[in-house]
mmCIF file of C-alpha atoms and ligand atoms in Angstrom:
data_model
loop_
_atom_site.group_PDB
_atom_site.id
_atom_site.type_symbol
_atom_site.label_atom_id
_atom_site.label_comp_id
_atom_site.label_asym_id
_atom_site.label_seq_id
_atom_site.Cartn_x
_atom_site.Cartn_y
_atom_site.Cartn_z
ATOM 1 C CA MET A 14 51.067 10.719 -41.641
ATOM 2 C CA VAL A 15 54.255 12.782 -41.287
ATOM 3 C CA ARG A 16 53.397 14.618 -44.488
ATOM 4 C CA GLU A 17 49.902 15.450 -43.265
ATOM 5 C CA MET A 18 51.434 16.693 -40.049
ATOM 6 C CA LEU A 19 53.854 18.925 -41.952
ATOM 7 C CA ASP A 20 51.054 20.317 -44.125
ATOM 8 C CA TRP A 21 49.075 21.069 -41.021
ATOM 9 C CA ILE A 22 52.031 22.843 -39.361
ATOM 10 C CA ARG A 23 52.606 24.905 -42.527
ATOM 11 C CA ALA A 24 48.944 25.890 -42.671
ATOM 12 C CA LEU A 25 49.050 26.909 -39.022
ATOM 13 C CA ASP A 26 52.268 28.845 -39.623
ATOM 14 C CA ASP A 27 50.674 30.790 -42.527
ATOM 15 C CA LEU A 28 47.677 31.535 -40.362
ATOM 16 C CA LEU A 29 49.679 32.789 -37.398
ATOM 17 C CA PHE A 30 52.456 34.528 -39.348
ATOM 18 C CA PRO A 31 51.008 35.640 -42.683
ATOM 19 C CA LYS A 32 53.730 36.420 -45.227
ATOM 20 C CA ALA A 33 53.854 39.917 -46.680
ATOM 21 C CA PRO A 34 52.541 39.905 -50.253
ATOM 22 C CA SER A 35 55.303 40.033 -52.845
ATOM 23 C CA CYS A 36 56.112 43.289 -54.616
ATOM 24 C CA PRO A 37 53.900 43.728 -57.724
ATOM 25 C CA LEU A 38 56.782 45.352 -59.649
ATOM 26 C CA CYS A 39 59.471 42.652 -59.244
ATOM 27 C CA GLY A 40 57.400 39.746 -57.920
ATOM 28 C CA THR A 41 60.151 38.632 -55.540
ATOM 29 C CA ARG A 42 60.837 40.855 -52.528
ATOM 30 C CA PRO A 43 58.129 41.592 -49.928
ATOM 31 C CA SER A 44 55.914 44.590 -50.597
ATOM 32 C CA LEU A 45 55.851 47.573 -48.206
ATOM 33 C CA PRO A 46 52.919 49.945 -47.492
ATOM 34 C CA ILE A 47 54.343 52.332 -50.134
ATOM 35 C CA GLY A 48 53.065 49.865 -52.772
ATOM 36 C CA SER A 49 56.298 48.084 -53.784
ATOM 37 C CA CYS A 50 59.506 46.735 -52.215
ATOM 38 C CA ARG A 51 62.205 49.174 -51.173
ATOM 39 C CA LYS A 52 64.498 48.284 -54.085
ATOM 40 C CA CYS A 53 61.807 48.906 -56.738
ATOM 41 C CA PHE A 54 60.742 52.133 -55.027
ATOM 42 C CA GLU A 55 64.355 53.363 -55.127
ATOM 43 C CA SER A 56 64.715 52.312 -58.773
ATOM 44 C CA LEU A 57 61.668 54.416 -59.732
ATOM 45 C CA ALA A 58 63.630 57.499 -58.553
ATOM 46 C CA VAL A 59 60.527 59.182 -57.111
ATOM 47 C CA LEU A 60 60.789 62.976 -57.115
ATOM 48 C CA TRP A 61 57.415 64.704 -56.750
ATOM 49 C CA GLN A 62 57.255 67.911 -58.814
ATOM 50 C CA ILE A 63 54.646 70.590 -59.461
ATOM 51 C CA SER A 64 54.883 72.085 -62.952
ATOM 52 C CA THR A 65 52.671 73.908 -65.475
ATOM 53 C CA ILE A 66 51.757 73.083 -69.071
ATOM 54 C CA HIS A 67 49.309 74.965 -71.336
ATOM 55 C CA GLY A 68 48.641 77.173 -68.289
ATOM 56 C CA LEU A 69 47.526 74.164 -66.207
ATOM 57 C CA PRO A 70 49.258 73.103 -62.976
ATOM 58 C CA TYR A 71 50.074 69.434 -62.460
ATOM 59 C CA GLY A 72 52.044 67.148 -60.181
ATOM 60 C CA SER A 73 54.174 64.229 -61.351
ATOM 61 C CA LEU A 74 55.906 61.474 -59.419
ATOM 62 C CA PHE A 75 58.990 60.540 -61.458
ATOM 63 C CA ALA A 76 60.729 60.981 -64.827
ATOM 64 C CA TYR A 77 59.665 58.695 -67.656
ATOM 65 C CA GLN A 78 62.947 56.840 -68.046
ATOM 66 C CA GLY A 79 64.808 53.691 -67.054
ATOM 67 C CA PHE A 80 63.027 51.362 -64.640
ATOM 68 C CA ALA A 81 59.995 53.698 -64.342
ATOM 69 C CA ARG A 82 59.496 53.610 -68.098
ATOM 70 C CA ASP A 83 59.742 49.799 -68.167
ATOM 71 C CA VAL A 84 57.192 49.471 -65.352
ATOM 72 C CA ILE A 85 54.701 51.802 -67.081
ATOM 73 C CA HIS A 86 55.158 49.974 -70.353
ATOM 74 C CA ARG A 87 54.473 46.640 -68.668
ATOM 75 C CA MET A 88 51.492 48.155 -66.860
ATOM 76 C CA LYS A 89 49.875 49.241 -70.128
ATOM 77 C CA TYR A 90 50.735 46.460 -72.480
ATOM 78 C CA GLN A 91 51.046 43.302 -70.406
ATOM 79 C CA SER A 92 47.885 43.484 -68.291
ATOM 80 C CA GLY A 93 49.781 44.978 -65.380
ATOM 81 C CA TYR A 94 46.807 45.604 -63.147
ATOM 82 C CA ASP A 95 48.816 45.014 -59.954
ATOM 83 C CA ALA A 96 51.580 47.367 -61.086
ATOM 84 C CA ALA A 97 48.969 50.068 -61.753
ATOM 85 C CA ALA A 98 47.564 49.527 -58.258
ATOM 86 C CA ALA A 99 51.047 49.841 -56.709
ATOM 87 C CA LEU A 100 51.848 53.053 -58.590
ATOM 88 C CA GLY A 101 48.397 54.446 -57.737
ATOM 89 C CA THR A 102 49.203 53.887 -54.055
ATOM 90 C CA MET A 103 52.445 55.886 -54.407
ATOM 91 C CA LEU A 104 50.669 58.699 -56.266
ATOM 92 C CA GLY A 105 47.961 58.794 -53.581
ATOM 93 C CA LEU A 106 50.566 59.123 -50.823
ATOM 94 C CA ALA A 107 52.223 62.034 -52.671
ATOM 95 C CA LEU A 108 48.898 63.795 -53.316
ATOM 96 C CA ARG A 109 47.889 63.460 -49.680
ATOM 97 C CA GLU A 110 50.970 65.505 -48.723
ATOM 98 C CA GLU A 111 50.613 68.179 -51.438
ATOM 99 C CA PRO A 112 49.186 71.384 -49.884
ATOM 100 C CA SER A 113 48.223 72.981 -53.216
ATOM 101 C CA PHE A 114 45.911 70.024 -53.916
ATOM 102 C CA SER A 115 44.252 69.925 -50.496
ATOM 103 C CA ASP A 116 41.104 71.600 -51.905
ATOM 104 C CA ILE A 117 40.488 69.054 -54.697
ATOM 105 C CA ASP A 118 36.784 68.140 -54.859
ATOM 106 C CA VAL A 119 36.815 65.278 -57.361
ATOM 107 C CA ILE A 120 39.300 62.950 -59.065
ATOM 108 C CA ILE A 121 38.783 62.294 -62.791
ATOM 109 C CA PRO A 122 40.742 59.459 -64.445
ATOM 110 C CA VAL A 123 41.275 59.994 -68.189
ATOM 111 C CA PRO A 124 38.775 57.585 -69.764
ATOM 112 C CA LEU A 125 39.670 55.045 -72.445
ATOM 113 C CA HIS A 126 37.435 54.598 -75.458
ATOM 114 C CA SER A 127 35.168 51.564 -74.974
ATOM 115 C CA GLU A 128 36.905 49.648 -77.791
ATOM 116 C CA ARG A 129 40.357 50.225 -76.285
ATOM 117 C CA LEU A 130 39.009 49.246 -72.862
ATOM 118 C CA GLN A 131 37.771 45.973 -74.291
ATOM 119 C CA GLN A 132 41.190 45.240 -75.830
ATOM 120 C CA ARG A 133 43.168 46.065 -72.701
ATOM 121 C CA GLY A 134 40.750 44.754 -70.114
ATOM 122 C CA PHE A 135 41.203 47.680 -67.726
ATOM 123 C CA ASN A 136 41.762 51.429 -67.791
ATOM 124 C CA GLN A 137 45.108 52.064 -66.096
ATOM 125 C CA SER A 138 44.061 55.624 -65.159
ATOM 126 C CA ALA A 139 40.941 54.310 -63.430
ATOM 127 C CA VAL A 140 43.047 51.773 -61.481
ATOM 128 C CA LEU A 141 45.405 54.601 -60.468
ATOM 129 C CA ALA A 142 42.417 56.685 -59.315
ATOM 130 C CA ASP A 143 40.914 53.796 -57.302
ATOM 131 C CA ASN A 144 44.202 53.300 -55.467
ATOM 132 C CA ILE A 145 44.776 57.023 -54.963
ATOM 133 C CA THR A 146 41.433 57.251 -53.125
ATOM 134 C CA ARG A 147 42.482 54.436 -50.789
ATOM 135 C CA GLN A 148 45.243 56.730 -49.521
ATOM 136 C CA TRP A 149 43.478 60.056 -49.962
ATOM 137 C CA LYS A 150 39.715 60.152 -49.609
ATOM 138 C CA ARG A 151 38.179 61.980 -52.563
ATOM 139 C CA PRO A 152 35.195 61.054 -54.750
ATOM 140 C CA ILE A 153 35.899 59.776 -58.288
ATOM 141 C CA PHE A 154 33.924 61.533 -61.009
ATOM 142 C CA THR A 155 32.862 59.117 -63.760
ATOM 143 C CA GLY A 156 30.714 61.440 -65.893
ATOM 144 C CA ILE A 157 33.316 61.962 -68.648
ATOM 145 C CA ILE A 158 33.593 59.535 -71.563
ATOM 146 C CA ARG A 159 35.930 59.246 -74.536
ATOM 147 C CA ILE A 160 33.918 59.632 -77.711
ATOM 148 C CA LYS A 161 36.810 59.451 -80.205
ATOM 149 C CA ASN A 162 38.891 56.281 -80.433
ATOM 150 C CA THR A 163 42.103 58.199 -81.053
ATOM 151 C CA PRO A 164 45.280 56.429 -82.156
ATOM 152 C CA SER A 165 48.103 56.349 -79.616
ATOM 153 C CA GLN A 166 49.823 59.700 -79.075
ATOM 154 C CA SER A 167 53.275 58.105 -79.178
ATOM 155 C CA GLY A 168 55.155 58.806 -82.380
ATOM 156 C CA LEU A 169 53.061 61.900 -83.193
ATOM 157 C CA HIS A 170 54.412 65.451 -83.252
ATOM 158 C CA SER A 171 52.915 68.095 -81.000
ATOM 159 C CA LEU A 172 50.448 69.578 -83.515
ATOM 160 C CA ALA A 173 49.286 66.128 -84.596
ATOM 161 C CA ARG A 174 48.843 65.221 -80.925
ATOM 162 C CA ARG A 175 46.714 68.303 -80.412
ATOM 163 C CA GLU A 176 44.478 67.478 -83.380
ATOM 164 C CA ASN A 177 44.347 63.838 -82.348
ATOM 165 C CA VAL A 178 42.637 64.546 -79.013
ATOM 166 C CA ARG A 179 40.594 67.616 -79.979
ATOM 167 C CA GLY A 180 36.963 66.915 -79.042
ATOM 168 C CA ALA A 181 37.888 63.425 -77.835
ATOM 169 C CA PHE A 182 35.931 63.711 -74.582
ATOM 170 C CA ALA A 183 32.356 64.514 -73.568
ATOM 171 C CA ILE A 184 30.374 64.898 -70.346
ATOM 172 C CA LEU A 185 27.356 62.645 -69.956
ATOM 173 C CA PRO A 186 23.969 64.384 -69.663
ATOM 174 C CA GLY A 187 22.966 65.332 -66.142
ATOM 175 C CA TYR A 188 26.521 65.764 -64.803
ATOM 176 C CA ASN A 189 27.782 69.096 -63.529
ATOM 177 C CA LEU A 190 31.187 70.333 -62.350
ATOM 178 C CA GLN A 191 30.213 73.891 -61.410
ATOM 179 C CA GLY A 192 32.700 75.326 -58.887
ATOM 180 C CA LYS A 193 34.493 71.978 -58.447
ATOM 181 C CA LYS A 194 38.272 71.698 -58.371
ATOM 182 C CA CYS A 195 38.962 68.641 -60.530
ATOM 183 C CA LEU A 196 42.115 66.512 -60.484
ATOM 184 C CA ILE A 197 42.701 64.790 -63.841
ATOM 185 C CA ILE A 198 44.669 61.533 -63.499
ATOM 186 C CA ASP A 199 46.761 59.802 -66.161
ATOM 187 C CA ASP A 200 49.909 57.676 -66.324
ATOM 188 C CA VAL A 201 52.285 59.759 -68.459
ATOM 189 C CA ILE A 202 52.353 63.419 -69.462
ATOM 190 C CA THR A 203 54.259 64.264 -72.639
ATOM 191 C CA SER A 204 52.879 67.011 -74.878
ATOM 192 C CA GLY A 205 50.025 67.633 -72.423
ATOM 193 C CA TRP A 206 47.362 67.798 -75.151
ATOM 194 C CA THR A 207 45.228 64.997 -73.692
ATOM 195 C CA PHE A 208 45.347 66.822 -70.339
ATOM 196 C CA GLN A 209 44.489 70.109 -72.088
ATOM 197 C CA SER A 210 41.573 68.569 -74.003
ATOM 198 C CA MET A 211 40.049 67.163 -70.779
ATOM 199 C CA ALA A 212 40.718 70.460 -68.986
ATOM 200 C CA GLN A 213 38.913 72.491 -71.689
ATOM 201 C CA LEU A 214 35.843 70.297 -71.336
ATOM 202 C CA ILE A 215 35.890 70.601 -67.531
ATOM 203 C CA LYS A 216 36.233 74.399 -67.733
ATOM 204 C CA GLY A 217 33.291 74.480 -70.147
ATOM 205 C CA TYR A 218 31.182 72.879 -67.410
ATOM 206 C CA GLY A 219 32.322 75.310 -64.713
ATOM 207 C CA GLY A 220 35.072 73.168 -63.145
ATOM 208 C CA MET A 221 38.672 74.112 -62.292
ATOM 209 C CA PRO A 222 41.075 71.500 -63.696
ATOM 210 C CA VAL A 223 44.526 70.496 -62.416
ATOM 211 C CA GLY A 224 46.400 67.246 -63.051
ATOM 212 C CA ALA A 225 48.451 64.459 -61.474
ATOM 213 C CA PHE A 226 50.540 61.970 -63.426
ATOM 214 C CA LEU A 227 52.903 59.148 -62.634
ATOM 215 C CA ALA A 228 55.608 60.122 -65.100
ATOM 216 C CA ARG A 229 56.804 63.231 -66.897
ATOM 217 C CA ALA A 230 58.322 62.534 -70.306
ATOM 218 C CA GLU A 231 60.863 64.700 -72.083
ATOM 219 C CA ARG A 232 58.946 67.124 -74.227
ATOM 220 C CA ASP A 233 61.114 67.558 -77.281
ATOM 221 C CA TYR A 234 58.017 68.637 -79.245
ATOM 222 C CA SER A 235 56.145 70.873 -76.803
HETATM 223 ZN ZN1 ZN B 26 60.039 45.052 -56.055
#
């Protein structure tokens, strides 16, 4: 009887005072509207930057090192869907405040090849894009597919990276990007050849490509 009473009081307590969801990056502290707890947010060392690579402008949220690197690694290789959602929220908040991106027409997550998608279960870039648009209302363009199942870019030198992603993407019939400013989304930018390959395709269909990434990696082979 006492136990039932306690259960009932707890249920009522949860109903009246719902607990904040826990941070998807550490799983312990309460999450804030920025997407994670304060401690994890500070550990990511967020510093929004606009840079250029292969003549293409892009924004990035933090350096690919330390805690940020660990979180991205977990997100990609340990089914970190919730981590991807949290980082997408942060990227969306940064993009919303970036004046040079205020005229973006569509958001385009870098697609995974269907075989890779099946292995991983989700496309981290698509999860980032979904959560960006919750903070910053823009349509997501889904007319680009990956036609080459390229090996991972990590461990390859710059020229090999370039060859690896050449012709990797295609636009589905009936889609058009004429006059559209397109924001390409991916998790990490290193040599920038994946970004460049997508951008070439978009330009070929009349679009104007720019990019936004979570992390910028040291480019010792650019
Ligand atoms: Zn946390």
